[in-house]
PDB file of C-alpha atoms in Angstrom:
ATOM      1  CA  MET A   1     -18.501  -7.850  18.527  1.00  0.00           C
ATOM      2  CA  VAL A   2     -19.735 -10.840  17.089  1.00  0.00           C
ATOM      3  CA  ASN A   3     -21.036  -9.141  13.892  1.00  0.00           C
ATOM      4  CA  THR A   4     -17.578  -7.382  13.526  1.00  0.00           C
ATOM      5  CA  THR A   5     -15.327 -10.408  14.399  1.00  0.00           C
ATOM      6  CA  ALA A   6     -17.074 -13.288  12.503  1.00  0.00           C
ATOM      7  CA  PRO A   7     -16.583 -11.909   8.897  1.00  0.00           C
ATOM      8  CA  VAL A   8     -12.840 -11.264   9.511  1.00  0.00           C
ATOM      9  CA  LEU A   9     -12.401 -14.689  11.003  1.00  0.00           C
ATOM     10  CA  GLY A  10     -14.148 -16.156   8.130  1.00  0.00           C
ATOM     11  CA  ALA A  11     -11.599 -14.297   5.739  1.00  0.00           C
ATOM     12  CA  ALA A  12      -8.655 -15.733   7.692  1.00  0.00           C
ATOM     13  CA  VAL A  13     -10.027 -19.280   8.019  1.00  0.00           C
ATOM     14  CA  GLY A  14     -11.348 -19.556   4.574  1.00  0.00           C
ATOM     15  CA  PRO A  15      -8.179 -19.312   2.707  1.00  0.00           C
ATOM     16  CA  LEU A  16      -6.636 -21.846   5.041  1.00  0.00           C
ATOM     17  CA  ILE A  17      -9.265 -24.375   4.455  1.00  0.00           C
ATOM     18  CA  GLY A  18      -9.400 -23.517   0.653  1.00  0.00           C
ATOM     19  CA  GLY A  19      -5.704 -24.254   0.556  1.00  0.00           C
ATOM     20  CA  MET A  20      -5.983 -27.351   2.426  1.00  0.00           C
ATOM     21  CA  LEU A  21      -8.827 -28.760   0.131  1.00  0.00           C
ATOM     22  CA  VAL A  22      -6.832 -27.715  -2.936  1.00  0.00           C
ATOM     23  CA  GLN A  23      -3.717 -29.365  -1.832  1.00  0.00           C
ATOM     24  CA  TYR A  24      -4.948 -32.412  -0.145  1.00  0.00           C
ATOM     25  CA  GLY A  25      -8.802 -32.921  -1.204  1.00  0.00           C
ATOM     26  CA  PRO A  26     -10.114 -34.570  -4.301  1.00  0.00           C
ATOM     27  CA  ALA A  27     -11.360 -32.494  -7.210  1.00  0.00           C
ATOM     28  CA  PRO A  28      -9.337 -29.386  -6.352  1.00  0.00           C
ATOM     29  CA  THR A  29     -10.990 -27.031  -8.788  1.00  0.00           C
ATOM     30  CA  VAL A  30     -14.619 -28.102  -7.539  1.00  0.00           C
ATOM     31  CA  LEU A  31     -14.739 -29.459  -4.084  1.00  0.00           C
ATOM     32  CA  SER A  32     -14.442 -25.986  -2.406  1.00  0.00           C
ATOM     33  CA  TYR A  33     -17.142 -24.547  -4.467  1.00  0.00           C
ATOM     34  CA  LEU A  34     -19.450 -27.485  -3.732  1.00  0.00           C
ATOM     35  CA  LEU A  35     -18.944 -27.189  -0.035  1.00  0.00           C
ATOM     36  CA  LEU A  36     -19.651 -23.407  -0.141  1.00  0.00           C
ATOM     37  CA  LEU A  37     -22.801 -24.138  -2.043  1.00  0.00           C
ATOM     38  CA  ALA A  38     -23.902 -26.691   0.691  1.00  0.00           C
ATOM     39  CA  VAL A  39     -23.202 -24.172   3.326  1.00  0.00           C
ATOM     40  CA  PHE A  40     -25.071 -21.370   1.667  1.00  0.00           C
ATOM     41  CA  ALA A  41     -28.071 -23.592   1.040  1.00  0.00           C
ATOM     42  CA  VAL A  42     -28.263 -24.290   4.693  1.00  0.00           C
ATOM     43  CA  ALA A  43     -27.721 -20.816   5.650  1.00  0.00           C
ATOM     44  CA  GLY A  44     -30.373 -19.724   3.332  1.00  0.00           C
ATOM     45  CA  ALA A  45     -32.965 -22.376   4.629  1.00  0.00           C
ATOM     46  CA  VAL A  46     -32.245 -21.184   8.211  1.00  0.00           C
ATOM     47  CA  LEU A  47     -32.565 -17.510   7.395  1.00  0.00           C
ATOM     48  CA  VAL A  48     -35.999 -17.966   6.065  1.00  0.00           C
ATOM     49  CA  PHE A  49     -37.205 -19.389   9.438  1.00  0.00           C
ATOM     50  CA  LEU A  50     -35.445 -16.470  11.460  1.00  0.00           C
ATOM     51  CA  PRO A  51     -37.679 -13.777  12.707  1.00  0.00           C
ATOM     52  CA  GLU A  52     -37.343 -10.273  11.171  1.00  0.00           C
ATOM     53  CA  THR A  53     -35.734  -7.842  13.675  1.00  0.00           C
ATOM     54  CA  ALA A  54     -35.421  -4.642  11.706  1.00  0.00           C
ATOM     55  CA  PRO A  55     -37.917  -1.949  12.535  1.00  0.00           C
ATOM     56  CA  ASN A  56     -40.798  -1.124  10.392  1.00  0.00           C
ATOM     57  CA  ALA A  57     -40.449  -4.580   8.637  1.00  0.00           C
ATOM     58  CA  GLY A  58     -43.562  -6.062  10.085  1.00  0.00           C
ATOM     59  CA  GLY A  59     -41.706  -8.913  11.491  1.00  0.00           C
ATOM     60  CA  ARG A  60     -41.709 -10.941   8.110  1.00  0.00           C
ATOM     61  CA  PHE A  61     -38.868 -12.025   6.193  1.00  0.00           C
ATOM     62  CA  GLN A  62     -38.529  -9.749   3.054  1.00  0.00           C
ATOM     63  CA  LEU A  63     -35.971  -9.022   0.301  1.00  0.00           C
ATOM     64  CA  LYS A  64     -36.438  -5.354  -0.743  1.00  0.00           C
ATOM     65  CA  PRO A  65     -33.988  -3.474  -3.016  1.00  0.00           C
ATOM     66  CA  ARG A  66     -32.591  -0.196  -1.422  1.00  0.00           C
ATOM     67  CA  ARG A  67     -31.694   2.955  -3.237  1.00  0.00           C
ATOM     68  CA  ILE A  68     -28.202   4.195  -3.153  1.00  0.00           C
ATOM     69  CA  SER A  69     -27.801   7.759  -2.085  1.00  0.00           C
ATOM     70  CA  ILE A  70     -25.026  10.127  -0.840  1.00  0.00           C
ATOM     71  CA  PRO A  71     -26.209  13.309   1.127  1.00  0.00           C
ATOM     72  CA  ALA A  72     -25.495  16.320  -1.054  1.00  0.00           C
ATOM     73  CA  PRO A  73     -23.589  18.151   1.830  1.00  0.00           C
ATOM     74  CA  ALA A  74     -21.542  15.016   2.601  1.00  0.00           C
ATOM     75  CA  ARG A  75     -20.362  14.294  -1.106  1.00  0.00           C
ATOM     76  CA  ARG A  76     -17.006  16.019  -0.751  1.00  0.00           C
ATOM     77  CA  SER A  77     -16.124  14.196   2.328  1.00  0.00           C
ATOM     78  CA  PHE A  78     -17.375  11.018   0.872  1.00  0.00           C
ATOM     79  CA  ALA A  79     -15.099  11.459  -2.125  1.00  0.00           C
ATOM     80  CA  VAL A  80     -11.879  12.095   0.247  1.00  0.00           C
ATOM     81  CA  LEU A  81     -12.777   8.849   2.338  1.00  0.00           C
ATOM     82  CA  ALA A  82     -13.675   6.813  -0.875  1.00  0.00           C
ATOM     83  CA  LEU A  83     -10.222   7.051  -1.937  1.00  0.00           C
ATOM     84  CA  THR A  84      -9.131   5.546   1.091  1.00  0.00           C
ATOM     85  CA  VAL A  85     -11.486   2.769   1.101  1.00  0.00           C
ATOM     86  CA  ALA A  86     -10.694   1.916  -2.673  1.00  0.00           C
ATOM     87  CA  THR A  87      -6.948   2.044  -1.649  1.00  0.00           C
ATOM     88  CA  VAL A  88      -7.179  -0.545   1.118  1.00  0.00           C
ATOM     89  CA  TRP A  89      -9.628  -2.918  -0.623  1.00  0.00           C
ATOM     90  CA  ALA A  90      -7.497  -2.774  -3.897  1.00  0.00           C
ATOM     91  CA  PHE A  91      -4.602  -4.073  -2.040  1.00  0.00           C
ATOM     92  CA  GLY A  92      -6.666  -6.730  -0.241  1.00  0.00           C
ATOM     93  CA  GLY A  93      -8.014  -7.978  -3.694  1.00  0.00           C
ATOM     94  CA  THR A  94      -4.710  -7.760  -5.402  1.00  0.00           C
ATOM     95  CA  PHE A  95      -2.968  -9.559  -2.917  1.00  0.00           C
ATOM     96  CA  GLN A  96      -5.490 -12.442  -2.635  1.00  0.00           C
ATOM     97  CA  ALA A  97      -4.726 -12.683  -6.475  1.00  0.00           C
ATOM     98  CA  LEU A  98      -0.968 -12.441  -6.583  1.00  0.00           C
ATOM     99  CA  GLY A  99       0.120 -13.185  -2.883  1.00  0.00           C
ATOM    100  CA  PRO A 100      -0.094 -17.031  -3.142  1.00  0.00           C
ATOM    101  CA  SER A 101       2.058 -17.035  -6.273  1.00  0.00           C
ATOM    102  CA  LEU A 102       4.514 -14.748  -4.732  1.00  0.00           C
ATOM    103  CA  VAL A 103       4.798 -17.101  -1.751  1.00  0.00           C
ATOM    104  CA  ALA A 104       5.143 -19.987  -3.937  1.00  0.00           C
ATOM    105  CA  ASP A 105       8.124 -18.560  -5.790  1.00  0.00           C
ATOM    106  CA  LEU A 106       9.907 -17.185  -2.678  1.00  0.00           C
ATOM    107  CA  LEU A 107       9.618 -20.690  -1.111  1.00  0.00           C
ATOM    108  CA  HIS A 108      10.153 -22.648  -4.171  1.00  0.00           C
ATOM    109  CA  SER A 109       7.070 -24.647  -3.251  1.00  0.00           C
ATOM    110  CA  GLN A 110       3.619 -25.459  -5.179  1.00  0.00           C
ATOM    111  CA  ASN A 111       1.881 -26.319  -1.618  1.00  0.00           C
ATOM    112  CA  HIS A 112      -1.215 -24.415  -2.120  1.00  0.00           C
ATOM    113  CA  LEU A 113      -1.826 -24.626   1.651  1.00  0.00           C
ATOM    114  CA  LEU A 114       0.995 -21.986   2.003  1.00  0.00           C
ATOM    115  CA  GLY A 115      -0.726 -19.836  -0.420  1.00  0.00           C
ATOM    116  CA  GLY A 116      -3.843 -19.809   1.662  1.00  0.00           C
ATOM    117  CA  ALA A 117      -2.084 -19.293   4.866  1.00  0.00           C
ATOM    118  CA  VAL A 118      -0.324 -15.992   3.533  1.00  0.00           C
ATOM    119  CA  VAL A 119      -3.880 -14.507   2.732  1.00  0.00           C
ATOM    120  CA  ALA A 120      -4.931 -15.718   6.006  1.00  0.00           C
ATOM    121  CA  VAL A 121      -2.020 -13.477   7.638  1.00  0.00           C
ATOM    122  CA  LEU A 122      -3.500 -10.368   6.059  1.00  0.00           C
ATOM    123  CA  ALA A 123      -7.008 -10.912   7.332  1.00  0.00           C
ATOM    124  CA  ALA A 124      -5.875 -12.234  10.653  1.00  0.00           C
ATOM    125  CA  ALA A 125      -3.790  -9.027  11.206  1.00  0.00           C
ATOM    126  CA  GLY A 126      -6.793  -7.057  10.391  1.00  0.00           C
ATOM    127  CA  ALA A 127      -8.857  -8.960  13.041  1.00  0.00           C
ATOM    128  CA  ILE A 128      -6.215  -8.099  15.568  1.00  0.00           C
ATOM    129  CA  GLY A 129      -6.007  -4.450  14.535  1.00  0.00           C
ATOM    130  CA  GLN A 130      -9.782  -3.716  14.973  1.00  0.00           C
ATOM    131  CA  PRO A 131      -9.872  -4.144  18.957  1.00  0.00           C
ATOM    132  CA  VAL A 132      -6.317  -2.544  19.231  1.00  0.00           C
ATOM    133  CA  PHE A 133      -7.299   0.549  17.083  1.00  0.00           C
ATOM    134  CA  GLY A 134     -10.785   0.380  18.102  1.00  0.00           C
ATOM    135  CA  ARG A 135     -10.347   2.877  21.016  1.00  0.00           C
ATOM    136  CA  LEU A 136      -9.309   5.766  18.592  1.00  0.00           C
ATOM    137  CA  THR A 137     -11.810   8.168  17.340  1.00  0.00           C
ATOM    138  CA  GLY A 138     -12.402  10.565  14.539  1.00  0.00           C
ATOM    139  CA  ARG A 139      -9.513  10.699  11.916  1.00  0.00           C
ATOM    140  CA  GLN A 140      -7.031   8.947  14.277  1.00  0.00           C
ATOM    141  CA  PRO A 141      -7.282   5.363  13.218  1.00  0.00           C
ATOM    142  CA  VAL A 142      -7.023   6.406   9.558  1.00  0.00           C
ATOM    143  CA  VAL A 143      -3.961   8.299  10.068  1.00  0.00           C
ATOM    144  CA  ALA A 144      -2.296   5.687  12.384  1.00  0.00           C
ATOM    145  CA  GLY A 145      -3.132   3.052  10.070  1.00  0.00           C
ATOM    146  CA  GLY A 146      -1.970   4.886   7.088  1.00  0.00           C
ATOM    147  CA  VAL A 147       1.571   5.225   8.576  1.00  0.00           C
ATOM    148  CA  ILE A 148       1.464   1.540   9.389  1.00  0.00           C
ATOM    149  CA  LEU A 149       0.340   0.563   5.828  1.00  0.00           C
ATOM    150  CA  VAL A 150       3.213   2.593   4.199  1.00  0.00           C
ATOM    151  CA  LEU A 151       5.679   0.665   6.703  1.00  0.00           C
ATOM    152  CA  GLY A 152       3.959  -2.576   5.586  1.00  0.00           C
ATOM    153  CA  VAL A 153       4.569  -1.803   1.986  1.00  0.00           C
ATOM    154  CA  ILE A 154       8.324  -1.126   2.654  1.00  0.00           C
ATOM    155  CA  GLY A 155       8.337  -4.311   4.381  1.00  0.00           C
ATOM    156  CA  LEU A 156       6.814  -6.278   1.684  1.00  0.00           C
ATOM    157  CA  LEU A 157       9.035  -4.747  -0.940  1.00  0.00           C
ATOM    158  CA  ALA A 158      12.050  -5.532   1.093  1.00  0.00           C
ATOM    159  CA  GLY A 159      11.049  -9.106   1.441  1.00  0.00           C
ATOM    160  CA  MET A 160      10.462  -9.475  -2.269  1.00  0.00           C
ATOM    161  CA  ALA A 161      13.921  -7.734  -3.061  1.00  0.00           C
ATOM    162  CA  THR A 162      15.878  -9.851  -0.631  1.00  0.00           C
ATOM    163  CA  SER A 163      13.789 -13.074  -1.275  1.00  0.00           C
ATOM    164  CA  SER A 164      13.391 -13.252   2.539  1.00  0.00           C
ATOM    165  CA  VAL A 165      10.073 -14.858   3.551  1.00  0.00           C
ATOM    166  CA  PRO A 166      10.053 -13.711   7.252  1.00  0.00           C
ATOM    167  CA  VAL A 167      10.619 -10.290   5.969  1.00  0.00           C
ATOM    168  CA  PHE A 168       7.846 -10.628   3.263  1.00  0.00           C
ATOM    169  CA  ILE A 169       5.258 -12.312   5.834  1.00  0.00           C
ATOM    170  CA  GLY A 170       6.146  -9.447   8.273  1.00  0.00           C
ATOM    171  CA  GLY A 171       5.419  -6.967   5.755  1.00  0.00           C
ATOM    172  CA  ILE A 172       2.050  -8.513   5.027  1.00  0.00           C
ATOM    173  CA  ALA A 173       1.020  -8.822   8.844  1.00  0.00           C
ATOM    174  CA  ILE A 174       1.876  -5.068   9.195  1.00  0.00           C
ATOM    175  CA  LEU A 175      -0.349  -4.045   5.994  1.00  0.00           C
ATOM    176  CA  GLY A 176      -3.009  -6.063   7.308  1.00  0.00           C
ATOM    177  CA  LEU A 177      -2.777  -4.466  10.726  1.00  0.00           C
ATOM    178  CA  GLY A 178      -2.992  -0.926   9.064  1.00  0.00           C
ATOM    179  CA  SER A 179      -5.255  -1.556   6.159  1.00  0.00           C
ATOM    180  CA  GLY A 180      -8.006  -3.660   7.728  1.00  0.00           C
ATOM    181  CA  GLY A 181      -7.348  -2.988  11.373  1.00  0.00           C
ATOM    182  CA  ALA A 182      -7.129   0.798  11.468  1.00  0.00           C
ATOM    183  CA  VAL A 183      -7.582   2.529   8.078  1.00  0.00           C
ATOM    184  CA  PHE A 184     -10.655   1.047   6.771  1.00  0.00           C
ATOM    185  CA  MET A 185     -12.264   0.754  10.312  1.00  0.00           C
ATOM    186  CA  GLY A 186     -11.596   4.530  10.722  1.00  0.00           C
ATOM    187  CA  ALA A 187     -12.821   5.590   7.263  1.00  0.00           C
ATOM    188  CA  PHE A 188     -15.951   3.261   7.638  1.00  0.00           C
ATOM    189  CA  ARG A 189     -16.902   5.052  10.823  1.00  0.00           C
ATOM    190  CA  LEU A 190     -16.539   8.404   9.430  1.00  0.00           C
ATOM    191  CA  MET A 191     -18.520   7.671   6.386  1.00  0.00           C
ATOM    192  CA  ALA A 192     -21.243   6.158   8.515  1.00  0.00           C
ATOM    193  CA  ALA A 193     -21.387   9.356  10.485  1.00  0.00           C
ATOM    194  CA  LEU A 194     -22.092  11.390   7.273  1.00  0.00           C
ATOM    195  CA  ALA A 195     -25.859  10.153   7.240  1.00  0.00           C
ATOM    196  CA  ASP A 196     -28.533   9.984   9.746  1.00  0.00           C
ATOM    197  CA  PRO A 197     -29.632   6.510  10.963  1.00  0.00           C
ATOM    198  CA  GLU A 198     -32.661   6.313   8.452  1.00  0.00           C
ATOM    199  CA  HIS A 199     -30.591   6.972   5.460  1.00  0.00           C
ATOM    200  CA  ARG A 200     -27.248   5.390   6.636  1.00  0.00           C
ATOM    201  CA  GLY A 201     -27.902   2.109   4.838  1.00  0.00           C
ATOM    202  CA  GLU A 202     -28.204   4.087   1.545  1.00  0.00           C
ATOM    203  CA  LEU A 203     -24.853   5.700   2.170  1.00  0.00           C
ATOM    204  CA  LEU A 204     -23.209   2.521   3.411  1.00  0.00           C
ATOM    205  CA  ALA A 205     -24.374   0.807   0.042  1.00  0.00           C
ATOM    206  CA  ALA A 206     -22.355   3.321  -1.822  1.00  0.00           C
ATOM    207  CA  VAL A 207     -19.398   2.535   0.344  1.00  0.00           C
ATOM    208  CA  TYR A 208     -19.793  -1.095  -0.330  1.00  0.00           C
ATOM    209  CA  ILE A 209     -19.819  -0.210  -4.282  1.00  0.00           C
ATOM    210  CA  VAL A 210     -16.603   1.613  -4.006  1.00  0.00           C
ATOM    211  CA  ALA A 211     -15.010  -1.106  -1.808  1.00  0.00           C
ATOM    212  CA  TYR A 212     -16.026  -4.028  -4.298  1.00  0.00           C
ATOM    213  CA  LEU A 213     -14.793  -1.913  -7.326  1.00  0.00           C
ATOM    214  CA  GLY A 214     -11.560  -1.510  -5.421  1.00  0.00           C
ATOM    215  CA  LEU A 215     -11.507  -5.125  -4.706  1.00  0.00           C
ATOM    216  CA  SER A 216     -12.012  -6.445  -8.163  1.00  0.00           C
ATOM    217  CA  LEU A 217     -11.010  -4.018 -10.974  1.00  0.00           C
ATOM    218  CA  PRO A 218      -7.317  -3.428  -9.729  1.00  0.00           C
ATOM    219  CA  ALA A 219      -6.928  -7.326  -9.088  1.00  0.00           C
ATOM    220  CA  ILE A 220      -7.934  -7.869 -12.772  1.00  0.00           C
ATOM    221  CA  GLY A 221      -5.769  -5.192 -13.933  1.00  0.00           C
ATOM    222  CA  ALA A 222      -2.795  -6.791 -12.123  1.00  0.00           C
ATOM    223  CA  GLY A 223      -3.499 -10.281 -13.365  1.00  0.00           C
ATOM    224  CA  ILE A 224      -3.234  -8.770 -16.909  1.00  0.00           C
ATOM    225  CA  ALA A 225       0.050  -6.775 -16.178  1.00  0.00           C
ATOM    226  CA  VAL A 226       1.543 -10.096 -14.961  1.00  0.00           C
ATOM    227  CA  ARG A 227       1.383 -11.412 -18.351  1.00  0.00           C
ATOM    228  CA  TYR A 228       3.539  -8.800 -19.732  1.00  0.00           C
ATOM    229  CA  PHE A 229       5.740  -7.360 -16.927  1.00  0.00           C
ATOM    230  CA  GLY A 230       5.999 -10.352 -14.608  1.00  0.00           C
ATOM    231  CA  LEU A 231       4.893 -11.080 -11.132  1.00  0.00           C
ATOM    232  CA  TYR A 232       7.476  -9.251  -9.128  1.00  0.00           C
ATOM    233  CA  ALA A 233       7.366  -6.185 -11.264  1.00  0.00           C
ATOM    234  CA  THR A 234       3.617  -5.956 -11.016  1.00  0.00           C
ATOM    235  CA  MET A 235       3.251  -6.468  -7.342  1.00  0.00           C
ATOM    236  CA  SER A 236       5.995  -4.043  -6.687  1.00  0.00           C
ATOM    237  CA  VAL A 237       4.719  -1.284  -8.748  1.00  0.00           C
ATOM    238  CA  PHE A 238       1.188  -1.913  -7.407  1.00  0.00           C
ATOM    239  CA  ALA A 239       2.483  -1.802  -3.818  1.00  0.00           C
ATOM    240  CA  VAL A 240       4.113   1.384  -4.225  1.00  0.00           C
ATOM    241  CA  VAL A 241       0.903   2.863  -5.888  1.00  0.00           C
ATOM    242  CA  VAL A 242      -1.072   1.837  -2.663  1.00  0.00           C
ATOM    243  CA  ALA A 243       1.510   3.642  -0.526  1.00  0.00           C
ATOM    244  CA  VAL A 244       1.310   6.732  -2.547  1.00  0.00           C
ATOM    245  CA  LEU A 245      -2.651   6.706  -2.750  1.00  0.00           C
ATOM    246  CA  MET A 246      -2.555   6.277   0.932  1.00  0.00           C
ATOM    247  CA  VAL A 247      -0.444   9.264   1.563  1.00  0.00           C
ATOM    248  CA  VAL A 248      -2.670  11.126  -0.824  1.00  0.00           C
ATOM    249  CA  SER A 249      -5.640  10.047   1.310  1.00  0.00           C
ATOM    250  CA  MET A 250      -4.388  11.171   4.530  1.00  0.00           C
ATOM    251  CA  ALA A 251      -3.317  14.577   2.939  1.00  0.00           C
ATOM    252  CA  GLY A 252      -6.970  14.892   1.913  1.00  0.00           C
ATOM    253  CA  LEU A 253      -8.350  14.521   5.424  1.00  0.00           C
ATOM    254  CA  PRO A 254      -8.205  18.257   6.244  1.00  0.00           C
ATOM    255  CA  LEU A 255     -10.612  18.885   3.248  1.00  0.00           C
ATOM    256  CA  LEU A 256     -13.404  17.018   5.082  1.00  0.00           C
ATOM    257  CA  SER A 257     -16.440  19.351   5.120  1.00  0.00           C
ATOM    258  CA  HIS A 258     -17.533  21.319   8.317  1.00  0.00           C
ATOM    259  CA  ARG A 259     -20.330  19.165   8.752  1.00  0.00           C
ATOM    260  CA  HIS A 260     -18.422  16.026   8.659  1.00  0.00           C
ATOM    261  CA  ARG A 261     -15.929  17.465  11.062  1.00  0.00           C
ATOM    262  CA  SER A 262     -18.950  18.018  13.344  1.00  0.00           C
ATOM    263  CA  ALA A 263     -20.049  14.666  12.846  1.00  0.00           C
ATOM    264  CA  GLU A 264     -16.671  13.233  13.818  1.00  0.00           C
ATOM    265  CA  SER A 265     -17.353  13.983  17.329  1.00  0.00           C
ATOM    266  CA  LEU A 266     -20.329  11.733  17.147  1.00  0.00           C
ATOM    267  CA  ALA A 267     -18.770   8.857  15.190  1.00  0.00           C
ATOM    268  CA  ARG A 268     -18.058   6.973  18.465  1.00  0.00           C
ATOM    269  CA  ASP A 269     -21.819   6.871  18.981  1.00  0.00           C
ATOM    270  CA  VAL A 270     -22.933   5.787  15.544  1.00  0.00           C
ATOM    271  CA  PRO A 271     -24.284   2.260  15.691  1.00  0.00           C
ATOM    272  CA  VAL A 272     -22.458   0.588  12.703  1.00  0.00           C
ATOM    273  CA  ALA A 273     -20.545  -2.639  12.085  1.00  0.00           C
ATOM    274  CA  VAL A 274     -17.221  -2.396  10.971  1.00  0.00           C
ATOM    275  CA  PRO A 275     -16.240  -4.993   8.263  1.00  0.00           C
ATOM    276  CA  HIS A 276     -12.846  -6.055   6.947  1.00  0.00           C
ATOM    277  CA  PRO A 277     -11.788  -5.556   3.522  1.00  0.00           C
ATOM    278  CA  CYS A 278     -13.276  -8.272   1.338  1.00  0.00           C
ATOM    279  CA  CYS A 279     -16.201  -9.287   3.791  1.00  0.00           C
ATOM    280  CA  PRO A 280     -18.540  -6.450   4.791  1.00  0.00           C
ATOM    281  CA  PRO A 281     -21.763  -7.248   6.406  1.00  0.00           C
ATOM    282  CA  HIS A 282     -24.844  -6.304   4.401  1.00  0.00           C
ATOM    283  CA  PRO A 283     -27.666  -3.787   5.364  1.00  0.00           C
ATOM    284  CA  ASP A 284     -30.665  -5.386   6.966  1.00  0.00           C
ATOM    285  CA  ALA A 285     -34.164  -5.034   5.679  1.00  0.00           C
ATOM    286  CA  THR A 286     -34.522  -1.410   6.511  1.00  0.00           C
ATOM    287  CA  GLY A 287     -31.258  -0.534   4.834  1.00  0.00           C
ATOM    288  CA  VAL A 288     -29.430   0.140   8.175  1.00  0.00           C
ATOM    289  CA  SER A 289     -26.271  -1.846   8.727  1.00  0.00           C
ATOM    290  CA  PRO A 290     -26.361  -4.225  11.616  1.00  0.00           C
ATOM    291  CA  LYS A 291     -25.723  -2.418  14.951  1.00  0.00           C
ATOM    292  CA  VAL A 292     -22.639  -2.731  17.174  1.00  0.00           C
ATOM    293  CA  PRO A 293     -21.245   0.241  19.158  1.00  0.00           C
ATOM    294  CA  VAL A 294     -18.665   2.348  17.408  1.00  0.00           C
ATOM    295  CA  GLY A 295     -15.629   3.301  19.532  1.00  0.00           C
ATOM    296  CA  VAL A 296     -15.699   3.510  23.247  1.00  0.00           C
TER     297      VAL A 296
END
């Protein structure tokens, strides 16, 4: 539970602290990064002295590159689920890039704390959604979360069209609940069930590559598009594309391979951590993701 909750809480608290430091602290473009460097330095120093708990690691701290691999029988299922992962992470990354500017325009305020707060709403909703949807198994959280995500897109677009901040924030909360709280959690579990424990870290490394590409590339593209089409048009088109891709992803779920459909029944027993878009845990020294129970 700690491994699952801590990254999500960090994703929610981080934007709030960052917005506060930028708005009220000295050196707004430098201070946040200096504090992060200090925190990372302390964490890195402590990590060196922690005992290695991964099996077959000899009890010694070690950094070792791991290969990235997708089992051949699972590649079709991986491709279907990868679209789901890329979609939810694309929205998370793009909203982190454009969301604060949208809120500033809607509220006619340049207070950076408000921008951090709206990003925190997205992550906090995902944190709430994980235990809420955690009892669903198989494809259920992906389907339920996909429907909620589409409803959230409708709320987001309605808030932008009417310049209603409550409707806009409500849409963001619904989007966070569906994307991070249900869709990604369900897709992550299903993907983890594609590989045996010894090779799960290799497959999850591929999941993270898809996630981070989805997080970064669309956000860069959206930033370029804003210069030519404007903030509202770019975000509106992007939100519609996300909703369409989510529907396509759900329609592709029946294409999951027979091997994966058999693995679905075992997904609740697969020991993996479920991260939130923008903050996944990393595999341990054996390449196996930190273990927490999946499902109930």
